[in-house]
Amino acid sequence: MTRRQRLDLIRALGFLAPNLAGFLLFTSLPVFFSLALSFFQWDTFSAPRFVGFDNFARLLGDPKLWFYLYNTLFLMMGLPLTIAGSLFLAVVLSQKLRGIVLYRTIFYLPTVTNGVALFLLWKWLYNPKYGLINSLLLPVLTWPQLSLVVRLTLLAGLAGWAWHHGRQALAHWQEQGQRGLVLHASALGVLLLVGLGWITAGISTYGGLVSWLVGRFSLLAGLNTIDDLPNWLSSSVDLGVLSWLGAESAAYWAKTAIVIMGVWASVGGGNMILYLAALANVPEELYEASDIDGASRWQQFCHVTWPMIAPTTFFILVMGVIAGLQGGFEIAYLMTNGGPGKDGDNTVTLGYYIYKAAFENLEFGYAAAVSWFMFVIVFGLTLFNWRFGKGAVHS
Amino acid sequence: MRDLFLALVVLALLLAGWFALNRWILQVYPADPSEGGRYTVIRWASDPNPARNEQIALFNRLYEDRRVRVVLDPSAEVQKILTQAAAGGGPDVFDIYSYSSFALYVSKGVLLPIDDYMGQANLSVDDFWPQRRNALAIQGEGPGQHRTYCVPNNVTTSVTFFNRSLYDVVARERRTLGMEMPSLPWNHWTWWDYVRLCQALTRKNLEGRRYETFGSGGAGFGGGLSDFIYQAGGSLLSADGAQVLLDSPAGQEACQYLYDLANTFHVAPAAEDQSAQTGGGGWGGQSILGLFTAGKLGSIFIGRWGLIKVRREARFTVEIYPLPRYVPYSEWERWMRDPQISGDPSRRDGSWGELSAETRNRGKAAELGGRVTGININTRHPEEAFYFLEYLSSPDYNNLLTKDADAFGSRREFSLAYFSRPDPAFPEEDQHRPALLEAMEHTRPERAAAYGAAFEIARLQNTLTTNLVNAAYQPADPGRTFTYQFLGPLPGQPLQTNPTLGQAAAGEMAERMRRELEAGRRRQALSSRDHHLDIFFIALLLGGLVLGARWLASRQGDAS
């Protein structure tokens, strides 16, 4: 190494030093410390005690851990909705509209607003007896004709679908002969029968088993006063899967409520900005070429836009999965305090569990073990995304 | 080299400029309370109650000649203080809000024993409210094992805050409709009277689909469920905290009552509104108290400290009564059948009656709450920190606190002295005094679960309350019902409930609490397994990881 090179190296290191020191001190060191800590029992007040694999053994037998993992995954259900919403917004906001900057700012606003303020705002919106959401839902859901309107809409949709499908079936018949027609007709017949039965059962005062089934499977049955609407963040009726299908208004809404809020808060955020940038980078020639080929707007979106922005979608997906697995702490801490539920932990996520173990129960060793468990899951899922997601991205 | 040097100089100049801008031009740094080391500064972790400013100002005035000043640290969250203390720091003195927290601090060695200072200041644990003594000192086994750690800051217990203006409005409405109005609360009123009154004060809008007001705030602040269990003659936990007693008959009745308030009688709002955790928006922000001061509730159970917000915000007349006392459900039926009993409170005799002096106090109880204040073991000024504790025990502080309505002062005699004469500043509150004093006489000390499970058990207790209000339990025996004939919204219209619901809820939750207690006990018992072999496996694992990473890296290298 010449003197010149050595000087360059020293200079480079000098400029890197602040960042490097910060990284070593506040990231690397804690990471290794937490790995070591996961083999100890430590309450920060007495000396750490080596317990070998005890923390990990306890972790694998901890039924709560798996429940919190489920909670975490449940809250991540918002991710596809967020991606779809962000893309939709980005497509709309990339049009040449008057005052587009204002719209973009408005949709980005939740992202720059303090999270705590948003959580408290939504807590009031979700208030079961005085909140805005239930107040608005009440007149809609208790409107006596609502059920009829919903069913008629569905009936119209079904009829349209049957018309479309029937025409296709006819075309198939002309091509393939009788076998195709029988297959199509029977599928169509079963679907129509079930659909019509469900829809008309609510309209007529048809008694017996059918109407009982309809009652069980209708979320709108038996709504009368504000007491029948969901309690949102404090809903805690544990009836299992049935509560989703039945009309139990108080069932399981807490996690769903958080998902709805999360989607609202992040649809217009960084993802939208990323998509806007990606859309701007799609070459104009491709659209022109597809125009010449006679592609519709929808076909253009499916065959030009979507493949061209796939790398961005992939990036958003990977980052979203990582953030989702680590997240949920602030929301649960501020909005539900981990509750509701029989054990008051229906919204506790893995991140929250680590906080609880460390700072509420003062079990830092166990908390470290849980965080390494979480790391393994995040790492595994990211590898999975990388391995199988890459194939879907056209490069 | 010169570039680097130049860069560093520019950076240093920038930082110095930034500091100078803040320090002398924008003046963003607060004034130095020690005035350059002339005063010893004591940091007090408490809550941002507006009354703290005056309390601190008085201390600073009184201890001016000893050159001690107190500054407020506006959060005394247990996690925060424990973390700071573990790192060898933290506030000099801090408030402790529950007996569970006190026990936790003591077990972690965060509190400084203050016996010597107490002796020098001529103070003793016996100077304070007798019910409060459990959260001040730890009674050791042998001689010399007794340690005092705290003095009370304030003491409080739940009473009923009653919206008298709403009562008057409803009474007028009902009179024009020719309906009977239940009588006002009084010192010996019962759960039964409470429900009847709350039913009248619960009003829906014209279509009957939304609530305008609720008669009751439900469990609300303070013990809530604990109060009800104490009243019914039981308790949630044994005195040593090692046993769960929730599923006793008393616990079952208390659960049933809480359930019925929200779901049978529909006189209390949703669990979310009843929760004390509704917080946010600063001290006393959006909470059940906020609903009350907004005029949405006919009554809430809360400590005298609720008056701080009521004085500032309530635009209606508030009256204070003791908590309604317990009367067994089995007695309700008899009362309802006998119009002489149900119609005229003064005629309620019999085993749960009103007339005899011996029985009128049956079923009265409430849990004692409030803050105690202790000294951080890490403080560098223990002597000056104790001045603050001495101040908390002084008549000056007691009077200021009682006058500010921050519940009751730490010493009984000073509180009694304040309550013995009218306060000209708050003439409308004179009538509250007997009820408040009466409530204090019936308080029981708090209990906390043993084995470090106190927080989990307290959380489960809140969960139980939420789930009762949300009707999350199934009755143990679906066939049984109980009809409240005269408690229906209209006379003759019955209300039905299933009394085994309370039994099921209490049983289910007691089981969960026991499991939590057992888990805590197991955690405290150290694992006896030999861990020497684990070291070998950990070394093997780490070695494998390093080798694997190197192999991967080499493969990547080959590929490129």
Coordinates of C-alpha atoms in Angstrom, one line a residue, chain B residues 115-551:
Chain B
D115 CA -36.1 4.1 59.4
D116 CA -33.2 6.2 60.6
Y117 CA -34.5 9.4 59.0
M118 CA -38.0 8.7 60.3
G119 CA -36.6 8.4 63.8
Q120 CA -34.7 11.7 63.5
A121 CA -37.7 13.5 62.2
N122 CA -39.9 12.0 65.0
L123 CA -42.1 10.3 62.5
S124 CA -43.5 6.8 62.7
V125 CA -45.6 4.5 60.5
D126 CA -48.3 4.8 63.1
D127 CA -48.8 8.5 62.3
F128 CA -50.5 7.7 59.1
W129 CA -53.9 6.2 58.2
P130 CA -53.9 2.7 59.7
Q131 CA -55.2 1.0 56.5
R132 CA -52.3 2.4 54.6
R133 CA -49.5 0.8 56.6
N134 CA -49.1 -2.2 54.5
A135 CA -47.6 -0.2 51.6
L136 CA -45.1 1.7 53.8
A137 CA -43.0 -1.0 55.5
I138 CA -42.1 -4.6 55.3
Q139 CA -42.4 -6.6 58.4
G140 CA -39.5 -9.0 58.5
E141 CA -39.3 -12.3 60.4
G142 CA -36.6 -11.7 63.0
P143 CA -35.8 -8.7 65.2
G144 CA -34.3 -5.7 63.3
Q145 CA -35.9 -7.0 60.1
H146 CA -38.6 -4.4 60.0
R147 CA -37.9 -1.9 57.2
T148 CA -39.8 1.3 56.4
Y149 CA -39.6 2.5 52.8
C150 CA -42.3 5.0 52.1
V151 CA -44.6 7.6 53.5
P152 CA -48.1 8.1 52.0
N153 CA -48.6 10.9 49.6
N154 CA -52.4 10.8 49.5
V155 CA -55.0 8.2 50.4
T156 CA -58.2 7.6 48.5
T157 CA -61.2 5.4 48.3
S158 CA -64.1 5.1 45.9
V159 CA -67.3 7.0 46.6
T160 CA -70.3 7.8 44.4
F161 CA -70.2 11.0 42.4
F162 CA -73.8 11.8 41.6
N163 CA -75.2 14.1 38.8
R164 CA -77.9 15.9 40.8
S165 CA -78.9 18.1 37.9
L166 CA -79.7 15.1 35.8
Y167 CA -81.7 13.6 38.6
D168 CA -83.8 16.7 38.9
V169 CA -84.4 16.9 35.1
V170 CA -85.4 13.2 35.0
A171 CA -87.6 13.6 38.1
R172 CA -89.5 16.5 36.5
E173 CA -89.9 14.5 33.2
R174 CA -91.2 11.5 35.1
R175 CA -93.6 13.6 37.2
T176 CA -95.2 15.0 34.0
L177 CA -95.6 11.4 32.7
G178 CA -97.1 10.3 36.0
M179 CA -94.2 7.9 36.7
E180 CA -92.6 7.3 40.1
M181 CA -89.0 8.5 40.7
P182 CA -86.7 6.5 42.8
S183 CA -85.4 8.4 45.9
L184 CA -82.0 10.1 46.1
P185 CA -79.0 8.1 47.4
W186 CA -78.4 8.2 51.1
N187 CA -75.7 6.9 53.4
H188 CA -77.0 3.4 53.7
W189 CA -78.3 2.8 50.2
T190 CA -77.8 -0.6 48.6
W191 CA -76.9 -2.2 45.3
W192 CA -80.6 -2.7 44.7
D193 CA -81.4 1.0 45.2
Y194 CA -78.5 1.9 43.0
V195 CA -79.9 -0.2 40.1
R196 CA -83.3 1.3 40.4
L197 CA -82.0 4.8 40.4
C198 CA -79.6 4.2 37.5
Q199 CA -82.5 2.7 35.4
A200 CA -84.3 6.0 35.8
L201 CA -81.2 8.0 34.8
T202 CA -80.5 5.9 31.7
R203 CA -82.1 7.6 28.8
K204 CA -82.2 6.7 25.2
N205 CA -83.0 9.0 22.3
L206 CA -86.5 9.2 20.8
E207 CA -86.1 6.2 18.5
G208 CA -84.7 4.3 21.5
R209 CA -81.6 3.1 19.6
R210 CA -78.9 5.4 21.0
Y211 CA -78.0 6.3 24.6
E212 CA -78.3 9.9 25.7
T213 CA -77.1 9.2 29.3
F214 CA -76.2 6.2 31.3
G215 CA -77.2 6.0 35.0
S216 CA -74.0 4.3 36.0
G217 CA -70.3 4.5 35.0
G218 CA -69.9 0.8 35.8
A219 CA -66.8 -0.5 37.5
G220 CA -64.9 2.7 36.7
F221 CA -61.9 3.8 38.6
G222 CA -60.6 2.4 41.8
G223 CA -61.1 -1.2 42.7
G224 CA -64.5 -1.6 41.0
L225 CA -64.7 -5.4 41.2
S226 CA -62.5 -5.5 44.3
D227 CA -64.9 -3.1 46.1
F228 CA -67.9 -5.2 45.2
I229 CA -66.2 -8.4 46.4
Y230 CA -65.1 -6.8 49.7
Q231 CA -68.7 -5.6 50.2
A232 CA -70.1 -9.1 49.6
G233 CA -67.8 -10.3 52.4
G234 CA -65.0 -11.9 50.3
S235 CA -61.8 -10.8 48.6
L236 CA -60.0 -11.5 45.4
L237 CA -56.8 -12.7 47.0
S238 CA -55.8 -14.0 50.4
A239 CA -53.9 -11.5 52.6
D240 CA -50.5 -13.0 51.7
G241 CA -51.4 -12.9 48.0
A242 CA -50.6 -16.6 47.5
Q243 CA -54.3 -17.8 47.1
V244 CA -56.9 -16.7 44.6
L245 CA -60.3 -16.5 46.4
L246 CA -62.3 -15.0 43.5
D247 CA -64.5 -18.0 43.0
S248 CA -66.0 -17.7 46.5
P249 CA -69.7 -16.9 46.7
A250 CA -68.9 -13.3 47.3
G251 CA -66.8 -13.2 44.1
Q252 CA -69.6 -14.8 42.2
E253 CA -72.1 -12.3 43.3
A254 CA -69.8 -9.4 42.6
C255 CA -69.2 -10.7 39.0
Q256 CA -72.9 -11.2 38.5
Y257 CA -73.6 -7.6 39.7
L258 CA -71.1 -6.2 37.3
Y259 CA -72.5 -8.3 34.5
D260 CA -76.1 -7.3 35.2
L261 CA -75.3 -3.6 35.4
A262 CA -74.3 -3.5 31.8
N263 CA -76.2 -6.4 30.3
T264 CA -79.4 -7.0 32.2
F265 CA -80.3 -3.6 33.4
H266 CA -78.4 -1.8 30.6
V267 CA -77.5 1.1 32.9
A268 CA -73.7 1.2 32.3
P269 CA -71.8 2.0 29.1
A270 CA -69.5 -0.3 27.1
A271 CA -66.3 -1.7 28.7
E272 CA -64.2 0.7 26.7
D273 CA -65.8 3.6 28.4
Q274 CA -65.7 2.1 31.8
S275 CA -62.0 1.4 31.6
A276 CA -59.7 3.7 33.6
Q277 CA -57.3 3.1 30.7
T278 CA -59.3 5.2 28.4
G279 CA -56.6 7.8 29.0
G280 CA -54.8 10.2 26.7
G281 CA -55.0 13.9 26.4
G282 CA -53.0 14.8 29.5
W283 CA -53.9 14.3 33.2
G284 CA -57.5 13.2 33.7
G285 CA -58.1 13.4 29.9
Q286 CA -60.5 11.3 28.1
S287 CA -61.7 8.8 30.6
I288 CA -64.8 7.7 32.4
L289 CA -64.4 10.8 34.5
G290 CA -64.5 12.8 31.2
L291 CA -67.8 11.2 30.3
F292 CA -69.1 12.2 33.7
T293 CA -68.0 15.8 33.6
A294 CA -69.5 16.0 30.1
G295 CA -72.9 15.1 31.7
K296 CA -73.2 11.7 30.0
L297 CA -73.4 9.7 33.2
G298 CA -75.7 9.8 36.2
S299 CA -73.1 8.5 38.6
I300 CA -69.6 7.1 38.8
F301 CA -67.5 5.4 41.4
I302 CA -64.3 7.4 41.9
G303 CA -62.0 8.8 44.6
R304 CA -62.3 12.3 46.0
W305 CA -59.6 13.3 43.6
G306 CA -62.2 13.3 40.8
L307 CA -63.3 16.7 42.2
I308 CA -60.2 18.3 40.7
K309 CA -61.7 17.8 37.2
V310 CA -65.2 18.2 38.4
R311 CA -64.4 21.6 39.9
R312 CA -62.9 22.8 36.6
E313 CA -65.3 21.3 34.1
A314 CA -68.6 20.1 35.4
R315 CA -71.4 22.5 34.5
F316 CA -73.9 20.8 36.8
T317 CA -74.4 20.1 40.5
V318 CA -72.4 17.1 41.8
E319 CA -73.2 15.4 45.0
I320 CA -71.1 12.7 46.8
Y321 CA -72.4 9.6 48.5
P322 CA -70.8 6.5 49.8
L323 CA -70.7 3.4 47.6
P324 CA -74.0 1.6 47.6
R325 CA -73.7 -1.3 50.1
Y326 CA -74.1 -5.0 49.2
V327 CA -77.4 -6.8 49.7
P328 CA -77.6 -10.4 48.6
Y329 CA -79.4 -11.2 45.4
S330 CA -81.6 -13.6 47.4
E331 CA -82.8 -10.6 49.4
W332 CA -83.8 -8.7 46.2
E333 CA -86.7 -11.0 45.5
R334 CA -88.2 -10.5 48.9
W335 CA -87.8 -6.8 48.7
M336 CA -89.4 -6.7 45.3
R337 CA -92.4 -8.7 46.4
D338 CA -93.1 -6.6 49.4
P339 CA -94.2 -3.1 48.4
Q340 CA -93.6 -1.8 51.9
I341 CA -89.9 -2.6 51.6
S342 CA -89.4 -1.6 48.0
G343 CA -91.4 1.6 48.4
D344 CA -90.0 3.0 51.6
P345 CA -86.3 2.7 52.4
S346 CA -86.9 3.5 56.1
R347 CA -89.0 0.4 56.5
R348 CA -86.4 -2.0 55.2
D349 CA -85.8 -4.2 58.3
G350 CA -84.9 -7.9 58.5
S351 CA -81.5 -9.4 58.1
W352 CA -80.2 -6.8 55.6
G353 CA -82.4 -4.0 57.0
E354 CA -81.9 -0.4 57.6
L355 CA -83.5 0.2 61.0
S356 CA -81.1 -1.4 63.4
A357 CA -77.8 0.3 64.2
E358 CA -76.0 -3.1 64.1
T359 CA -77.0 -4.1 60.6
R360 CA -77.0 -0.8 58.8
N361 CA -73.2 -1.0 58.1
R362 CA -73.4 -4.5 56.7
G363 CA -72.1 -4.8 53.2
K364 CA -70.2 -1.5 53.3
A365 CA -66.5 -1.7 52.2
A366 CA -64.1 -0.3 49.7
E367 CA -60.5 -0.7 48.8
L368 CA -58.1 1.9 49.9
G369 CA -56.0 3.4 47.2
G370 CA -53.7 6.3 46.8
R371 CA -50.0 7.1 46.3
V372 CA -47.0 6.5 48.6
T373 CA -43.7 8.1 48.0
G374 CA -40.2 6.5 48.5
I375 CA -36.6 7.4 47.9
N376 CA -34.5 5.9 45.1
I377 CA -31.6 3.7 46.4
N378 CA -29.4 5.4 43.8
T379 CA -30.0 9.0 45.0
R380 CA -26.9 11.0 45.8
H381 CA -28.9 13.2 48.2
P382 CA -30.7 10.8 50.6
E383 CA -31.0 13.4 53.4
E384 CA -32.4 16.1 51.1
A385 CA -34.7 13.5 49.5
F386 CA -36.1 12.7 52.9
Y387 CA -36.9 16.4 53.5
F388 CA -39.4 15.9 50.8
L389 CA -40.9 12.9 52.5
E390 CA -41.0 14.9 55.7
Y391 CA -42.8 17.6 53.8
L392 CA -45.4 15.1 52.6
S393 CA -46.1 14.2 56.2
S394 CA -46.4 17.9 57.3
P395 CA -49.7 19.7 58.1
D396 CA -48.8 22.2 55.4
Y397 CA -48.8 19.7 52.6
N398 CA -51.7 17.7 54.1
N399 CA -53.8 20.9 54.1
L400 CA -52.8 22.0 50.6
L401 CA -53.6 18.5 49.2
T402 CA -56.9 18.2 51.0
K403 CA -57.9 21.7 49.9
D404 CA -56.9 20.9 46.3
A405 CA -59.2 17.8 46.5
D406 CA -56.3 15.5 45.7
A407 CA -58.1 12.9 47.8
F408 CA -57.1 12.8 51.5
G409 CA -53.8 13.8 53.2
S410 CA -51.5 11.1 54.5
R411 CA -52.4 11.7 58.1
R412 CA -55.8 11.0 59.5
E413 CA -55.8 13.8 62.1
F414 CA -55.1 16.5 59.6
S415 CA -57.7 15.3 57.2
L416 CA -60.3 15.1 60.0
A417 CA -59.3 18.6 61.0
Y418 CA -59.9 19.9 57.5
F419 CA -63.2 18.2 57.2
S420 CA -64.4 19.3 60.6
R421 CA -65.0 22.9 59.5
P422 CA -66.5 24.3 56.3
D423 CA -64.1 25.6 53.6
P424 CA -65.4 29.0 52.4
A425 CA -63.7 28.5 49.0
F426 CA -66.0 25.6 48.2
P427 CA -69.3 26.1 50.0
E428 CA -71.1 23.6 47.7
E429 CA -68.8 20.8 48.9
D430 CA -69.7 21.0 52.6
Q431 CA -72.5 18.5 52.2
H432 CA -70.0 15.9 50.8
R433 CA -68.0 15.7 54.0
P434 CA -70.0 13.1 56.0
A435 CA -70.1 10.7 53.0
L436 CA -66.4 11.0 52.4
L437 CA -65.5 10.5 56.0
E438 CA -67.9 7.6 56.3
A439 CA -66.3 6.0 53.2
M440 CA -62.8 6.3 54.7
E441 CA -64.0 4.4 57.8
H442 CA -65.0 1.4 55.8
T443 CA -61.8 1.0 53.7
R444 CA -59.7 -2.2 53.4
P445 CA -56.1 -2.4 52.5
E446 CA -55.1 -3.3 49.0
R447 CA -53.8 -6.8 48.3
A448 CA -51.4 -8.0 45.7
A449 CA -50.6 -11.4 44.3
A450 CA -47.4 -13.1 45.4
Y451 CA -44.5 -14.6 43.4
G452 CA -44.0 -11.5 41.2
A453 CA -47.4 -12.2 39.5
A454 CA -49.0 -9.0 40.8
F455 CA -49.2 -7.2 37.5
E456 CA -50.5 -10.1 35.6
I457 CA -53.2 -10.8 38.2
A458 CA -54.1 -7.1 38.2
R459 CA -54.3 -7.2 34.4
L460 CA -56.5 -10.3 34.5
Q461 CA -58.8 -8.5 37.0
N462 CA -59.2 -5.7 34.5
T463 CA -59.8 -8.3 31.8
L464 CA -62.5 -9.9 33.9
T465 CA -64.3 -6.6 34.3
T466 CA -64.1 -5.9 30.6
N467 CA -65.4 -9.3 29.7
L468 CA -68.2 -9.2 32.2
V469 CA -69.4 -5.9 30.8
N470 CA -69.1 -7.2 27.3
A471 CA -71.0 -10.4 28.2
A472 CA -68.2 -12.7 27.2
Y473 CA -69.1 -15.5 29.5
Q474 CA -71.6 -18.3 29.1
P475 CA -73.8 -19.2 32.1
A476 CA -72.8 -22.3 33.9
D477 CA -76.4 -23.6 33.8
P478 CA -78.3 -22.3 30.8
G479 CA -81.6 -23.4 32.2
R480 CA -81.7 -21.2 35.2
T481 CA -83.0 -17.7 35.1
F482 CA -83.9 -15.1 37.6
T483 CA -86.6 -12.5 37.0
Y484 CA -86.4 -8.9 38.3
Q485 CA -90.1 -8.1 38.2
F486 CA -90.0 -4.6 39.5
L487 CA -86.7 -3.6 38.0
G488 CA -88.0 -3.8 34.4
P489 CA -87.9 -0.6 32.4
L490 CA -91.7 -0.4 33.0
P491 CA -93.6 -1.7 36.0
G492 CA -94.7 -5.2 35.5
Q493 CA -92.2 -5.8 32.6
P494 CA -89.8 -8.4 33.8
L495 CA -86.0 -8.6 33.2
Q496 CA -84.3 -11.9 33.1
T497 CA -80.7 -12.9 34.0
N498 CA -79.0 -16.1 34.7
P499 CA -77.3 -16.1 38.2
T500 CA -74.9 -18.9 37.3
L501 CA -73.2 -16.5 34.9
G502 CA -71.3 -14.8 37.7
Q503 CA -70.4 -18.3 39.0
A504 CA -69.0 -19.3 35.6
A505 CA -67.1 -16.1 35.1
A506 CA -65.6 -16.1 38.6
G507 CA -64.6 -19.8 38.3
E508 CA -63.1 -19.4 34.9
M509 CA -61.1 -16.3 35.8
A510 CA -60.0 -17.7 39.2
E511 CA -58.6 -20.7 37.3
R512 CA -56.6 -18.4 35.0
M513 CA -55.3 -16.4 37.9
R514 CA -54.2 -19.6 39.7
R515 CA -52.3 -20.7 36.6
E516 CA -50.6 -17.3 36.5
L517 CA -49.7 -17.5 40.1
E518 CA -48.3 -21.0 39.6
A519 CA -46.3 -19.8 36.6
G520 CA -44.8 -17.0 38.8
R521 CA -44.0 -19.4 41.5
R522 CA -42.2 -21.7 39.0
R523 CA -40.3 -18.8 37.6
Q524 CA -39.1 -17.8 41.0
A525 CA -37.9 -21.3 41.8
L526 CA -34.5 -21.6 40.1
S527 CA -34.1 -24.4 37.7
S528 CA -32.0 -27.2 39.3
R529 CA -30.8 -28.7 36.0
D530 CA -27.1 -28.9 35.4
H531 CA -26.2 -26.4 32.6
H532 CA -22.6 -27.4 32.0
L533 CA -23.3 -29.5 29.0
D534 CA -25.3 -26.6 27.4
I535 CA -22.1 -24.6 27.1
F536 CA -20.6 -27.3 24.9
F537 CA -23.7 -27.3 22.7
I538 CA -23.8 -23.5 22.5
A539 CA -20.1 -23.5 21.4
L540 CA -21.0 -26.2 18.9
L541 CA -23.9 -24.2 17.5
L542 CA -21.9 -21.0 17.2
G543 CA -19.0 -22.9 15.6
G544 CA -21.4 -24.5 13.1
L545 CA -23.0 -21.1 12.3
V546 CA -19.5 -19.5 11.6
L547 CA -18.5 -22.5 9.4
G548 CA -21.8 -22.4 7.6
A549 CA -21.5 -18.6 6.9
R550 CA -17.9 -19.1 5.6
W551 CA -19.1 -21.9 3.3

